[in-house]
mmCIF file of N, CA and C in Angstrom:
data_model
loop_
_atom_site.group_PDB
_atom_site.id
_atom_site.type_symbol
_atom_site.label_atom_id
_atom_site.label_comp_id
_atom_site.label_asym_id
_atom_site.label_seq_id
_atom_site.Cartn_x
_atom_site.Cartn_y
_atom_site.Cartn_z
ATOM 1 N N UNK A 225 -25.755 -23.817 43.395
ATOM 2 C CA UNK A 225 -24.880 -24.818 41.956
ATOM 3 C C UNK A 225 -23.143 -23.774 42.218
ATOM 4 N N UNK A 226 -21.932 -24.708 42.422
ATOM 5 C CA UNK A 226 -21.236 -24.340 42.344
ATOM 6 C C UNK A 226 -20.294 -24.599 41.004
ATOM 7 N N UNK A 227 -19.525 -24.111 40.238
ATOM 8 C CA UNK A 227 -18.962 -24.931 39.055
ATOM 9 C C UNK A 227 -17.426 -24.318 39.715
ATOM 10 N N UNK A 228 -16.507 -25.551 39.320
ATOM 11 C CA UNK A 228 -15.160 -24.984 39.543
ATOM 12 C C UNK A 228 -14.274 -24.629 38.204
ATOM 13 N N UNK A 229 -13.725 -23.654 38.151
ATOM 14 C CA UNK A 229 -13.301 -23.416 36.934
ATOM 15 C C UNK A 229 -11.787 -24.243 36.496
ATOM 16 N N UNK A 230 -11.884 -24.769 35.589
ATOM 17 C CA UNK A 230 -10.541 -25.661 35.124
ATOM 18 C C UNK A 230 -10.367 -25.262 34.011
ATOM 19 N N UNK A 231 -9.216 -25.851 33.470
ATOM 20 C CA UNK A 231 -8.255 -25.186 31.941
ATOM 21 C C UNK A 231 -9.436 -26.064 31.347
ATOM 22 N N UNK A 232 -10.104 -27.354 31.441
ATOM 23 C CA UNK A 232 -10.923 -28.162 30.443
ATOM 24 C C UNK A 232 -11.923 -27.387 29.911
ATOM 25 N N UNK A 233 -13.040 -26.637 31.303
ATOM 26 C CA UNK A 233 -14.083 -25.853 31.068
ATOM 27 C C UNK A 233 -13.764 -24.291 30.312
ATOM 28 N N UNK A 234 -12.668 -23.961 30.333
ATOM 29 C CA UNK A 234 -12.184 -22.853 30.031
ATOM 30 C C UNK A 234 -11.471 -22.806 28.544
ATOM 31 N N UNK A 235 -11.488 -24.109 27.980
ATOM 32 C CA UNK A 235 -11.060 -24.460 26.468
ATOM 33 C C UNK A 235 -12.120 -23.982 25.967
ATOM 34 N N UNK A 236 -13.392 -24.571 26.519
ATOM 35 C CA UNK A 236 -15.160 -24.266 25.822
ATOM 36 C C UNK A 236 -15.606 -23.080 25.975
ATOM 37 N N UNK A 237 -15.190 -22.429 26.328
ATOM 38 C CA UNK A 237 -15.734 -20.950 26.100
ATOM 39 C C UNK A 237 -14.994 -20.108 24.888
ATOM 40 N N UNK A 238 -15.924 -19.376 24.354
ATOM 41 C CA UNK A 238 -15.841 -18.700 22.786
ATOM 42 C C UNK A 238 -15.089 -17.647 23.123
ATOM 43 N N UNK A 239 -14.310 -17.258 22.062
ATOM 44 C CA UNK A 239 -13.666 -15.604 21.929
ATOM 45 C C UNK A 239 -12.998 -15.740 22.724
ATOM 46 N N UNK A 240 -12.184 -16.494 23.490
ATOM 47 C CA UNK A 240 -11.149 -16.126 24.019
ATOM 48 C C UNK A 240 -9.766 -15.812 23.576
ATOM 49 N N UNK A 241 -9.318 -15.159 24.197
ATOM 50 C CA UNK A 241 -8.277 -14.273 23.107
ATOM 51 C C UNK A 241 -6.764 -14.942 23.840
ATOM 52 N N UNK A 242 -6.023 -15.569 22.828
ATOM 53 C CA UNK A 242 -4.420 -15.986 23.640
ATOM 54 C C UNK A 242 -3.612 -15.012 22.962
ATOM 55 N N UNK A 243 -3.173 -13.786 23.913
ATOM 56 C CA UNK A 243 -2.041 -12.983 23.737
ATOM 57 C C UNK A 243 -0.723 -13.019 23.429
ATOM 58 N N UNK A 244 -0.114 -12.748 22.594
ATOM 59 C CA UNK A 244 0.740 -12.747 22.404
ATOM 60 C C UNK A 244 2.205 -12.157 22.846
ATOM 61 N N UNK A 245 3.430 -12.511 22.596
ATOM 62 C CA UNK A 245 4.077 -11.256 22.982
ATOM 63 C C UNK A 245 4.329 -10.440 22.241
ATOM 64 N N UNK A 246 5.003 -9.001 22.761
ATOM 65 C CA UNK A 246 5.136 -7.724 22.104
ATOM 66 C C UNK A 246 5.790 -7.783 20.452
ATOM 67 N N UNK A 247 4.911 -7.402 19.790
ATOM 68 C CA UNK A 247 5.739 -7.675 18.200
ATOM 69 C C UNK A 247 6.686 -6.243 18.368
ATOM 70 N N UNK A 248 8.020 -6.335 18.180
ATOM 71 C CA UNK A 248 8.585 -5.147 18.296
ATOM 72 C C UNK A 248 8.741 -4.488 16.473
ATOM 73 N N UNK A 249 8.192 -3.807 15.998
ATOM 74 C CA UNK A 249 8.117 -3.097 14.604
ATOM 75 C C UNK A 249 9.717 -2.746 14.496
ATOM 76 N N UNK A 250 10.495 -3.332 12.977
ATOM 77 C CA UNK A 250 11.570 -3.187 12.579
ATOM 78 C C UNK A 250 11.858 -2.627 11.114
ATOM 79 N N UNK A 251 10.717 -2.669 10.784
ATOM 80 C CA UNK A 251 10.538 -1.865 9.226
ATOM 81 C C UNK A 251 10.459 -2.841 8.520
ATOM 82 N N UNK A 252 10.939 -3.916 8.540
ATOM 83 C CA UNK A 252 11.155 -4.861 6.960
ATOM 84 C C UNK A 252 10.137 -6.431 7.367
ATOM 85 N N UNK A 253 10.083 -6.392 8.359
ATOM 86 C CA UNK A 253 8.776 -7.527 8.568
ATOM 87 C C UNK A 253 7.310 -7.350 8.799
ATOM 88 N N UNK A 254 6.480 -8.132 8.099
ATOM 89 C CA UNK A 254 4.960 -7.925 8.748
ATOM 90 C C UNK A 254 4.596 -9.336 9.715
ATOM 91 N N UNK A 255 3.649 -8.923 10.153
ATOM 92 C CA UNK A 255 2.976 -10.255 10.882
ATOM 93 C C UNK A 255 2.453 -10.707 10.334
ATOM 94 N N UNK A 256 1.592 -12.089 10.586
ATOM 95 C CA UNK A 256 0.387 -12.704 10.075
ATOM 96 C C UNK A 256 -0.295 -13.073 11.524
ATOM 97 N N UNK A 257 -1.559 -12.521 11.663
ATOM 98 C CA UNK A 257 -2.361 -12.900 12.756
ATOM 99 C C UNK A 257 -2.448 -14.401 12.553
ATOM 100 N N UNK A 258 -3.268 -15.062 13.822
ATOM 101 C CA UNK A 258 -3.885 -16.258 13.765
ATOM 102 C C UNK A 258 -5.183 -15.992 14.491
ATOM 103 N N UNK A 259 -6.116 -16.440 14.004
ATOM 104 C CA UNK A 259 -7.070 -16.720 14.747
ATOM 105 C C UNK A 259 -7.129 -16.929 16.338
ATOM 106 N N UNK A 260 -8.362 -16.125 17.420
ATOM 107 C CA UNK A 260 -8.265 -16.353 18.653
ATOM 108 C C UNK A 260 -7.006 -16.022 19.085
ATOM 109 N N UNK A 261 -6.309 -15.162 18.601
ATOM 110 C CA UNK A 261 -4.912 -14.526 19.339
ATOM 111 C C UNK A 261 -4.935 -13.046 19.124
ATOM 112 N N UNK A 262 -4.277 -12.067 20.281
ATOM 113 C CA UNK A 262 -4.026 -11.170 20.386
ATOM 114 C C UNK A 262 -2.811 -10.148 20.137
ATOM 115 N N UNK A 263 -2.730 -9.090 19.702
ATOM 116 C CA UNK A 263 -1.403 -9.034 19.603
ATOM 117 C C UNK A 263 -1.193 -7.738 19.692
ATOM 118 N N UNK A 264 -0.125 -7.297 20.492
ATOM 119 C CA UNK A 264 0.520 -5.797 21.072
ATOM 120 C C UNK A 264 1.539 -5.824 19.852
ATOM 121 N N UNK A 265 1.444 -4.285 19.177
ATOM 122 C CA UNK A 265 2.177 -3.559 18.444
ATOM 123 C C UNK A 265 2.829 -2.833 18.735
ATOM 124 N N UNK A 266 4.663 -2.444 18.844
ATOM 125 C CA UNK A 266 5.596 -1.831 19.418
ATOM 126 C C UNK A 266 5.949 -0.799 18.096
ATOM 127 N N UNK A 267 5.434 0.016 17.719
ATOM 128 C CA UNK A 267 5.503 0.266 16.498
ATOM 129 C C UNK A 267 6.847 1.997 16.201
ATOM 130 N N UNK A 268 6.836 1.999 18.222
ATOM 131 C CA UNK A 268 7.681 3.147 18.433
ATOM 132 C C UNK A 268 9.074 3.383 17.273
ATOM 133 N N UNK A 269 9.487 2.703 16.528
ATOM 134 C CA UNK A 269 10.805 2.648 15.799
ATOM 135 C C UNK A 269 10.698 2.559 14.224
ATOM 136 N N UNK A 270 9.481 2.031 13.811
ATOM 137 C CA UNK A 270 8.856 1.445 12.711
ATOM 138 C C UNK A 270 7.648 1.521 12.613
ATOM 139 N N UNK A 271 7.337 1.762 11.446
ATOM 140 C CA UNK A 271 5.541 1.391 10.858
ATOM 141 C C UNK A 271 5.484 -0.567 10.971
ATOM 142 N N UNK A 272 4.342 -1.027 10.531
ATOM 143 C CA UNK A 272 4.446 -2.389 10.723
ATOM 144 C C UNK A 272 3.386 -2.580 10.300
ATOM 145 N N UNK A 273 2.884 -3.882 9.541
ATOM 146 C CA UNK A 273 1.818 -4.292 9.261
ATOM 147 C C UNK A 273 1.437 -5.338 9.618
ATOM 148 N N UNK A 274 0.292 -5.773 9.921
ATOM 149 C CA UNK A 274 0.079 -7.034 10.482
ATOM 150 C C UNK A 274 -1.065 -7.656 9.525
ATOM 151 N N UNK A 275 -1.032 -8.618 9.108
ATOM 152 C CA UNK A 275 -2.338 -9.221 7.963
ATOM 153 C C UNK A 275 -3.260 -10.350 8.762
ATOM 154 N N UNK A 276 -4.249 -9.715 8.240
ATOM 155 C CA UNK A 276 -5.560 -10.884 9.019
ATOM 156 C C UNK A 276 -5.222 -12.088 8.148
ATOM 157 N N UNK A 277 -5.893 -13.191 8.949
ATOM 158 C CA UNK A 277 -5.521 -14.309 8.706
ATOM 159 C C UNK A 277 -6.198 -14.631 7.308
ATOM 160 N N UNK A 278 -5.667 -15.191 5.964
ATOM 161 C CA UNK A 278 -6.135 -15.584 4.793
ATOM 162 C C UNK A 278 -7.161 -16.095 4.403
ATOM 163 N N UNK A 279 -7.707 -17.069 5.377
ATOM 164 C CA UNK A 279 -8.771 -18.305 5.066
ATOM 165 C C UNK A 279 -9.691 -17.997 6.379
ATOM 166 N N UNK A 280 -10.190 -16.978 6.489
ATOM 167 C CA UNK A 280 -11.111 -16.921 7.513
ATOM 168 C C UNK A 280 -12.496 -17.694 7.480
ATOM 169 N N UNK A 281 -12.903 -18.083 8.881
ATOM 170 C CA UNK A 281 -14.338 -18.583 8.944
ATOM 171 C C UNK A 281 -15.457 -18.099 10.165
ATOM 172 N N UNK A 282 -16.335 -17.902 9.768
ATOM 173 C CA UNK A 282 -17.323 -17.042 10.626
ATOM 174 C C UNK A 282 -17.218 -17.300 12.048
ATOM 175 N N UNK A 283 -16.857 -16.177 12.813
ATOM 176 C CA UNK A 283 -16.488 -16.371 13.951
ATOM 177 C C UNK A 283 -14.883 -16.210 14.014
ATOM 178 N N UNK A 284 -14.144 -16.262 13.346
ATOM 179 C CA UNK A 284 -12.588 -15.640 14.083
ATOM 180 C C UNK A 284 -12.055 -15.000 14.322
ATOM 181 N N UNK A 285 -11.539 -14.647 15.260
ATOM 182 C CA UNK A 285 -11.607 -13.166 16.359
ATOM 183 C C UNK A 285 -10.036 -12.945 16.229
ATOM 184 N N UNK A 286 -9.577 -11.700 16.130
ATOM 185 C CA UNK A 286 -8.043 -11.245 16.464
ATOM 186 C C UNK A 286 -8.397 -9.701 16.734
ATOM 187 N N UNK A 287 -7.368 -9.475 17.681
ATOM 188 C CA UNK A 287 -7.314 -8.339 18.419
ATOM 189 C C UNK A 287 -6.024 -8.048 18.452
ATOM 190 N N UNK A 288 -5.752 -6.529 18.253
ATOM 191 C CA UNK A 288 -4.778 -5.399 17.727
ATOM 192 C C UNK A 288 -4.714 -4.379 18.779
ATOM 193 N N UNK A 289 -3.292 -4.043 19.410
ATOM 194 C CA UNK A 289 -3.037 -3.225 20.317
ATOM 195 C C UNK A 289 -2.128 -2.472 19.756
ATOM 196 N N UNK A 290 -2.153 -1.472 19.087
ATOM 197 C CA UNK A 290 -0.963 -0.657 18.786
ATOM 198 C C UNK A 290 -0.420 0.364 19.701
ATOM 199 N N UNK A 291 0.729 -0.048 20.360
ATOM 200 C CA UNK A 291 1.415 0.582 21.652
ATOM 201 C C UNK A 291 1.971 2.096 21.590
ATOM 202 N N UNK A 292 2.609 2.265 20.293
ATOM 203 C CA UNK A 292 2.866 3.384 20.135
ATOM 204 C C UNK A 292 2.880 4.173 18.477
ATOM 205 N N UNK A 293 1.680 4.240 18.337
ATOM 206 C CA UNK A 293 0.964 4.049 16.626
ATOM 207 C C UNK A 293 1.146 5.485 16.505
ATOM 208 N N UNK A 294 1.366 6.517 17.821
ATOM 209 C CA UNK A 294 1.383 7.979 16.881
ATOM 210 C C UNK A 294 2.713 8.201 16.430
ATOM 211 N N UNK A 295 3.700 7.610 16.796
ATOM 212 C CA UNK A 295 5.311 7.597 16.082
ATOM 213 C C UNK A 295 4.942 6.939 14.630
ATOM 214 N N UNK A 296 4.320 5.923 14.693
ATOM 215 C CA UNK A 296 4.439 5.204 13.050
ATOM 216 C C UNK A 296 3.287 4.210 12.851
ATOM 217 N N UNK A 297 2.686 4.384 11.805
ATOM 218 C CA UNK A 297 1.599 3.533 12.129
ATOM 219 C C UNK A 297 1.595 2.240 11.659
ATOM 220 N N UNK A 298 0.460 1.704 12.645
ATOM 221 C CA UNK A 298 0.313 -0.139 12.402
ATOM 222 C C UNK A 298 -0.599 0.277 11.769
ATOM 223 N N UNK A 299 -0.615 -0.691 10.085
ATOM 224 C CA UNK A 299 -1.603 -0.794 9.362
ATOM 225 C C UNK A 299 -2.054 -2.649 9.479
ATOM 226 N N UNK A 300 -3.412 -2.939 9.388
ATOM 227 C CA UNK A 300 -4.188 -4.224 9.451
ATOM 228 C C UNK A 300 -4.540 -4.396 8.160
ATOM 229 N N UNK A 301 -3.623 -5.149 7.697
ATOM 230 C CA UNK A 301 -4.102 -5.654 5.821
ATOM 231 C C UNK A 301 -4.870 -6.712 5.935
ATOM 232 N N UNK A 302 -5.802 -6.446 4.846
ATOM 233 C CA UNK A 302 -6.873 -7.783 5.003
ATOM 234 C C UNK A 302 -6.945 -8.409 4.510
ATOM 235 N N UNK A 303 -5.576 -8.947 3.766
ATOM 236 C CA UNK A 303 -5.339 -10.118 3.299
ATOM 237 C C UNK A 303 -6.496 -10.912 2.628
ATOM 238 N N UNK A 304 -6.924 -9.861 1.586
ATOM 239 C CA UNK A 304 -8.059 -10.304 0.744
ATOM 240 C C UNK A 304 -9.615 -10.858 0.996
ATOM 241 N N UNK A 305 -9.705 -10.270 2.412
ATOM 242 C CA UNK A 305 -11.082 -10.218 2.849
ATOM 243 C C UNK A 305 -11.391 -8.252 3.083
ATOM 244 N N UNK A 306 -12.704 -8.101 3.359
ATOM 245 C CA UNK A 306 -12.956 -7.010 3.335
ATOM 246 C C UNK A 306 -12.671 -6.593 4.892
ATOM 247 N N UNK A 307 -13.017 -5.635 5.699
ATOM 248 C CA UNK A 307 -12.937 -4.918 6.683
ATOM 249 C C UNK A 307 -13.728 -4.155 6.764
ATOM 250 N N UNK A 308 -15.005 -4.111 7.517
ATOM 251 C CA UNK A 308 -16.371 -3.542 7.297
ATOM 252 C C UNK A 308 -16.757 -3.240 6.288
ATOM 253 N N UNK A 309 -16.611 -3.971 5.557
ATOM 254 C CA UNK A 309 -17.608 -3.776 4.150
ATOM 255 C C UNK A 309 -16.486 -3.282 2.931
ATOM 256 N N UNK A 310 -15.063 -2.980 3.524
ATOM 257 C CA UNK A 310 -14.658 -2.412 2.715
ATOM 258 C C UNK A 310 -13.168 -2.922 1.960
ATOM 259 N N UNK A 311 -13.164 -2.981 0.705
ATOM 260 C CA UNK A 311 -11.559 -3.892 0.117
ATOM 261 C C UNK A 311 -10.287 -2.399 0.830
ATOM 262 N N UNK A 312 -10.184 -2.160 2.242
ATOM 263 C CA UNK A 312 -9.532 -1.417 2.411
ATOM 264 C C UNK A 312 -8.555 -1.837 3.138
ATOM 265 N N UNK A 313 -7.257 -1.858 3.478
ATOM 266 C CA UNK A 313 -6.557 -2.034 4.800
ATOM 267 C C UNK A 313 -7.208 -1.002 5.896
ATOM 268 N N UNK A 314 -6.886 -1.310 7.092
ATOM 269 C CA UNK A 314 -7.365 -0.263 8.271
ATOM 270 C C UNK A 314 -5.847 0.065 8.880
ATOM 271 N N UNK A 315 -5.965 1.303 9.509
ATOM 272 C CA UNK A 315 -5.053 1.778 9.580
ATOM 273 C C UNK A 315 -4.789 2.558 11.419
ATOM 274 N N UNK A 316 -3.983 2.529 11.917
ATOM 275 C CA UNK A 316 -4.414 2.925 13.720
ATOM 276 C C UNK A 316 -2.873 3.600 13.465
ATOM 277 N N UNK A 317 -3.670 4.955 13.589
ATOM 278 C CA UNK A 317 -2.559 6.457 13.925
ATOM 279 C C UNK A 317 -2.058 6.657 15.423
ATOM 280 N N UNK A 318 -3.412 6.215 16.367
ATOM 281 C CA UNK A 318 -2.942 6.852 18.086
ATOM 282 C C UNK A 318 -2.568 5.780 18.780
ATOM 283 N N UNK A 319 -1.361 6.017 19.814
ATOM 284 C CA UNK A 319 -1.160 5.353 20.609
ATOM 285 C C UNK A 319 -2.263 4.691 21.249
ATOM 286 N N UNK A 320 -1.990 3.254 21.800
ATOM 287 C CA UNK A 320 -2.867 2.717 22.228
ATOM 288 C C UNK A 320 -4.414 2.387 21.994
ATOM 289 N N UNK A 321 -4.463 2.611 20.579
ATOM 290 C CA UNK A 321 -5.676 2.544 19.824
ATOM 291 C C UNK A 321 -5.765 0.848 19.706
ATOM 292 N N UNK A 322 -6.818 0.446 19.825
ATOM 293 C CA UNK A 322 -6.842 -1.318 19.943
ATOM 294 C C UNK A 322 -8.317 -1.426 19.297
ATOM 295 N N UNK A 323 -8.276 -2.608 18.769
ATOM 296 C CA UNK A 323 -9.434 -3.301 17.421
ATOM 297 C C UNK A 323 -9.396 -4.659 17.851
ATOM 298 N N UNK A 324 -11.152 -4.952 18.189
ATOM 299 C CA UNK A 324 -11.197 -6.985 18.379
ATOM 300 C C UNK A 324 -12.205 -6.899 17.126
ATOM 301 N N UNK A 325 -11.511 -7.945 15.860
ATOM 302 C CA UNK A 325 -12.010 -7.967 15.002
ATOM 303 C C UNK A 325 -12.981 -9.646 14.930
ATOM 304 N N UNK A 326 -13.782 -9.282 14.098
ATOM 305 C CA UNK A 326 -14.757 -11.016 13.984
ATOM 306 C C UNK A 326 -15.046 -11.098 12.720
ATOM 307 N N UNK A 327 -15.019 -12.338 12.149
ATOM 308 C CA UNK A 327 -14.940 -12.488 10.738
ATOM 309 C C UNK A 327 -16.641 -12.960 10.414
ATOM 310 N N UNK A 328 -17.177 -12.037 9.832
ATOM 311 C CA UNK A 328 -18.847 -12.356 9.926
ATOM 312 C C UNK A 328 -19.252 -12.959 8.545
ATOM 313 N N UNK A 329 -18.773 -12.425 7.381
ATOM 314 C CA UNK A 329 -18.955 -13.570 6.062
ATOM 315 C C UNK A 329 -18.134 -12.564 4.951
ATOM 316 N N UNK A 330 -18.022 -13.156 3.562
ATOM 317 C CA UNK A 330 -17.532 -12.254 2.438
ATOM 318 C C UNK A 330 -17.509 -11.015 2.407
ATOM 319 N N UNK A 331 -19.264 -10.473 2.349
ATOM 320 C CA UNK A 331 -19.829 -9.202 2.379
ATOM 321 C C UNK A 331 -19.068 -8.288 2.946
ATOM 322 N N UNK A 332 -19.289 -8.547 4.526
ATOM 323 C CA UNK A 332 -18.726 -7.686 5.476
ATOM 324 C C UNK A 332 -17.049 -7.779 5.555
ATOM 325 N N UNK A 333 -16.716 -8.929 5.868
ATOM 326 C CA UNK A 333 -15.582 -9.030 6.272
ATOM 327 C C UNK A 333 -15.187 -9.267 7.479
ATOM 328 N N UNK A 334 -14.384 -8.598 8.261
ATOM 329 C CA UNK A 334 -14.055 -8.257 9.533
ATOM 330 C C UNK A 334 -14.543 -7.021 9.983
ATOM 331 N N UNK A 335 -15.354 -7.324 11.006
ATOM 332 C CA UNK A 335 -16.154 -6.411 11.646
ATOM 333 C C UNK A 335 -15.708 -5.912 13.082
ATOM 334 N N UNK A 336 -15.626 -4.717 13.292
ATOM 335 C CA UNK A 336 -15.185 -4.483 15.017
ATOM 336 C C UNK A 336 -16.537 -5.251 16.050
ATOM 337 N N UNK A 337 -15.547 -5.622 16.998
ATOM 338 C CA UNK A 337 -16.354 -6.450 17.695
ATOM 339 C C UNK A 337 -16.712 -5.542 19.501
#
């Protein structure tokens, strides 16, 4: 049997990431992530904070890649939910660090996938 790949059947696949344009850190603006989206963060000039969605549901996914985090840290703000069971933000401090986070539950919160 052969299945033709179309946008209609691709829309039904779980956990696909919709990658956004590069976010260039300016030192004063934060980004609020949306479930199902991926973000490239260029922190070569300034630090940057990207906040996770405030009201996640089980299975929500966010992907983040820090393009130049060696120079300036990319902080992933927990926005009220735990990250891997901890009530602390996550810091990306090495260039090309990446993380795929999936929301699991209130106790564990966002976990690495």
